[in-house]
Amino acid sequence: MSDKQQHATAYWKENLKYLIILLSVWFIVSYGCGILFKDALNEIRLGGFKLGFWFAQQGSIYVFVILIFVYVRLMNKLDKKYGFDE
């Protein structure tokens, strides 16, 4: 395997690691907080709404948008690390 190919393989392994972590967070927030842990979270109120309801309706969307920005930042760092930045 050439040095360039090993470089690209290492880049994609790190990229996939980031994707798995961020998608896991998104899954836990959207499915876990909105559906599975809804009853426990409904004991807490946020802005007059039960927290489980809030996560199901809005919280998972906010977390998803934040995860997009986190992914962009991580990818910019990764691109610089492996020399793929502009």
C-alpha atoms as a PDB file:
ATOM      1  CA  MET A   1       0.000   0.000   0.000  1.00  0.00           C
ATOM      2  CA  SER A   2       1.418   3.368  -0.961  1.00  0.00           C
ATOM      3  CA  ASP A   3       2.094   6.137   1.548  1.00  0.00           C
ATOM      4  CA  LYS A   4      -0.574   8.327  -0.060  1.00  0.00           C
ATOM      5  CA  GLN A   5      -3.161   5.562   0.202  1.00  0.00           C
ATOM      6  CA  GLN A   6      -2.307   4.936   3.879  1.00  0.00           C
ATOM      7  CA  HIS A   7      -2.687   8.670   4.480  1.00  0.00           C
ATOM      8  CA  ALA A   8      -6.152   8.654   2.879  1.00  0.00           C
ATOM      9  CA  THR A   9      -7.177   5.514   4.783  1.00  0.00           C
ATOM     10  CA  ALA A  10      -6.194   7.086   8.111  1.00  0.00           C
ATOM     11  CA  TYR A  11      -8.164  10.208   7.159  1.00  0.00           C
ATOM     12  CA  TRP A  12     -11.323   8.210   6.428  1.00  0.00           C
ATOM     13  CA  LYS A  13     -10.978   6.121   9.591  1.00  0.00           C
ATOM     14  CA  GLU A  14     -10.951   9.299  11.676  1.00  0.00           C
ATOM     15  CA  ASN A  15     -13.823  10.724   9.652  1.00  0.00           C
ATOM     16  CA  LEU A  16     -15.915   7.591  10.247  1.00  0.00           C
ATOM     17  CA  LYS A  17     -15.072   7.704  13.967  1.00  0.00           C
ATOM     18  CA  TYR A  18     -16.422  11.271  14.128  1.00  0.00           C
ATOM     19  CA  LEU A  19     -19.539  10.286  12.186  1.00  0.00           C
ATOM     20  CA  ILE A  20     -20.291   7.326  14.449  1.00  0.00           C
ATOM     21  CA  ILE A  21     -19.879   9.411  17.601  1.00  0.00           C
ATOM     22  CA  LEU A  22     -21.983  12.331  16.344  1.00  0.00           C
ATOM     23  CA  LEU A  23     -24.726  10.103  14.935  1.00  0.00           C
ATOM     24  CA  SER A  24     -24.825   8.201  18.229  1.00  0.00           C
ATOM     25  CA  VAL A  25     -25.325  11.459  20.112  1.00  0.00           C
ATOM     26  CA  TRP A  26     -28.068  12.447  17.683  1.00  0.00           C
ATOM     27  CA  PHE A  27     -29.775   9.048  18.052  1.00  0.00           C
ATOM     28  CA  ILE A  28     -29.646   9.175  21.852  1.00  0.00           C
ATOM     29  CA  VAL A  29     -31.084  12.685  21.923  1.00  0.00           C
ATOM     30  CA  SER A  30     -33.780  12.175  19.296  1.00  0.00           C
ATOM     31  CA  TYR A  31     -34.875   8.617  20.048  1.00  0.00           C
ATOM     32  CA  GLY A  32     -33.757   8.257  23.654  1.00  0.00           C
ATOM     33  CA  CYS A  33     -34.776  11.608  25.098  1.00  0.00           C
ATOM     34  CA  GLY A  34     -37.852  12.011  22.896  1.00  0.00           C
ATOM     35  CA  ILE A  35     -39.251   8.484  23.212  1.00  0.00           C
ATOM     36  CA  LEU A  36     -37.475   6.094  25.599  1.00  0.00           C
ATOM     37  CA  PHE A  37     -36.685   8.438  28.503  1.00  0.00           C
ATOM     38  CA  LYS A  38     -39.681  10.709  27.947  1.00  0.00           C
ATOM     39  CA  ASP A  39     -41.467   9.765  31.159  1.00  0.00           C
ATOM     40  CA  ALA A  40     -38.426  10.447  33.349  1.00  0.00           C
ATOM     41  CA  LEU A  41     -37.688  13.710  31.534  1.00  0.00           C
ATOM     42  CA  ASN A  42     -41.288  14.875  31.814  1.00  0.00           C
ATOM     43  CA  GLU A  43     -40.703  15.405  35.540  1.00  0.00           C
ATOM     44  CA  ILE A  44     -38.563  18.424  34.563  1.00  0.00           C
ATOM     45  CA  ARG A  45     -40.085  21.525  32.991  1.00  0.00           C
ATOM     46  CA  LEU A  46     -38.377  23.835  30.501  1.00  0.00           C
ATOM     47  CA  GLY A  47     -40.162  27.071  29.655  1.00  0.00           C
ATOM     48  CA  GLY A  48     -43.450  25.674  30.940  1.00  0.00           C
ATOM     49  CA  PHE A  49     -43.206  22.496  28.845  1.00  0.00           C
ATOM     50  CA  LYS A  50     -42.282  19.015  29.979  1.00  0.00           C
ATOM     51  CA  LEU A  51     -38.678  18.257  29.038  1.00  0.00           C
ATOM     52  CA  GLY A  52     -39.528  14.976  27.280  1.00  0.00           C
ATOM     53  CA  PHE A  53     -42.070  16.783  25.100  1.00  0.00           C
ATOM     54  CA  TRP A  54     -39.568  19.575  24.411  1.00  0.00           C
ATOM     55  CA  PHE A  55     -36.892  17.105  23.244  1.00  0.00           C
ATOM     56  CA  ALA A  56     -39.394  15.324  21.015  1.00  0.00           C
ATOM     57  CA  GLN A  57     -40.613  18.567  19.430  1.00  0.00           C
ATOM     58  CA  GLN A  58     -37.650  20.946  19.363  1.00  0.00           C
ATOM     59  CA  GLY A  59     -34.665  19.754  21.364  1.00  0.00           C
ATOM     60  CA  SER A  60     -33.578  17.063  18.937  1.00  0.00           C
ATOM     61  CA  ILE A  61     -33.653  19.592  16.087  1.00  0.00           C
ATOM     62  CA  TYR A  62     -31.481  22.045  18.057  1.00  0.00           C
ATOM     63  CA  VAL A  63     -29.034  19.288  18.927  1.00  0.00           C
ATOM     64  CA  PHE A  64     -28.907  18.195  15.271  1.00  0.00           C
ATOM     65  CA  VAL A  65     -28.047  21.739  14.131  1.00  0.00           C
ATOM     66  CA  ILE A  66     -25.356  22.006  16.824  1.00  0.00           C
ATOM     67  CA  LEU A  67     -23.934  18.651  15.702  1.00  0.00           C
ATOM     68  CA  ILE A  68     -23.663  19.978  12.142  1.00  0.00           C
ATOM     69  CA  PHE A  69     -21.483  22.854  13.351  1.00  0.00           C
ATOM     70  CA  VAL A  70     -19.416  20.483  15.506  1.00  0.00           C
ATOM     71  CA  TYR A  71     -18.900  18.206  12.481  1.00  0.00           C
ATOM     72  CA  VAL A  72     -17.812  21.129  10.309  1.00  0.00           C
ATOM     73  CA  ARG A  73     -15.281  22.207  12.934  1.00  0.00           C
ATOM     74  CA  LEU A  74     -13.964  18.661  13.383  1.00  0.00           C
ATOM     75  CA  MET A  75     -13.639  18.179   9.637  1.00  0.00           C
ATOM     76  CA  ASN A  76     -11.773  21.474   9.216  1.00  0.00           C
ATOM     77  CA  LYS A  77      -9.288  20.322  11.870  1.00  0.00           C
ATOM     78  CA  LEU A  78      -9.029  16.900  10.241  1.00  0.00           C
ATOM     79  CA  ASP A  79      -8.443  18.443   6.803  1.00  0.00           C
ATOM     80  CA  LYS A  80      -5.621  20.581   8.206  1.00  0.00           C
ATOM     81  CA  LYS A  81      -4.107  17.593  10.005  1.00  0.00           C
ATOM     82  CA  TYR A  82      -3.937  15.539   6.807  1.00  0.00           C
ATOM     83  CA  GLY A  83      -3.157  18.425   4.456  1.00  0.00           C
ATOM     84  CA  PHE A  84      -6.476  18.473   2.602  1.00  0.00           C
ATOM     85  CA  ASP A  85      -7.310  22.069   3.516  1.00  0.00           C
ATOM     86  CA  GLU A  86      -7.287  24.794   0.896  1.00  0.00           C
END
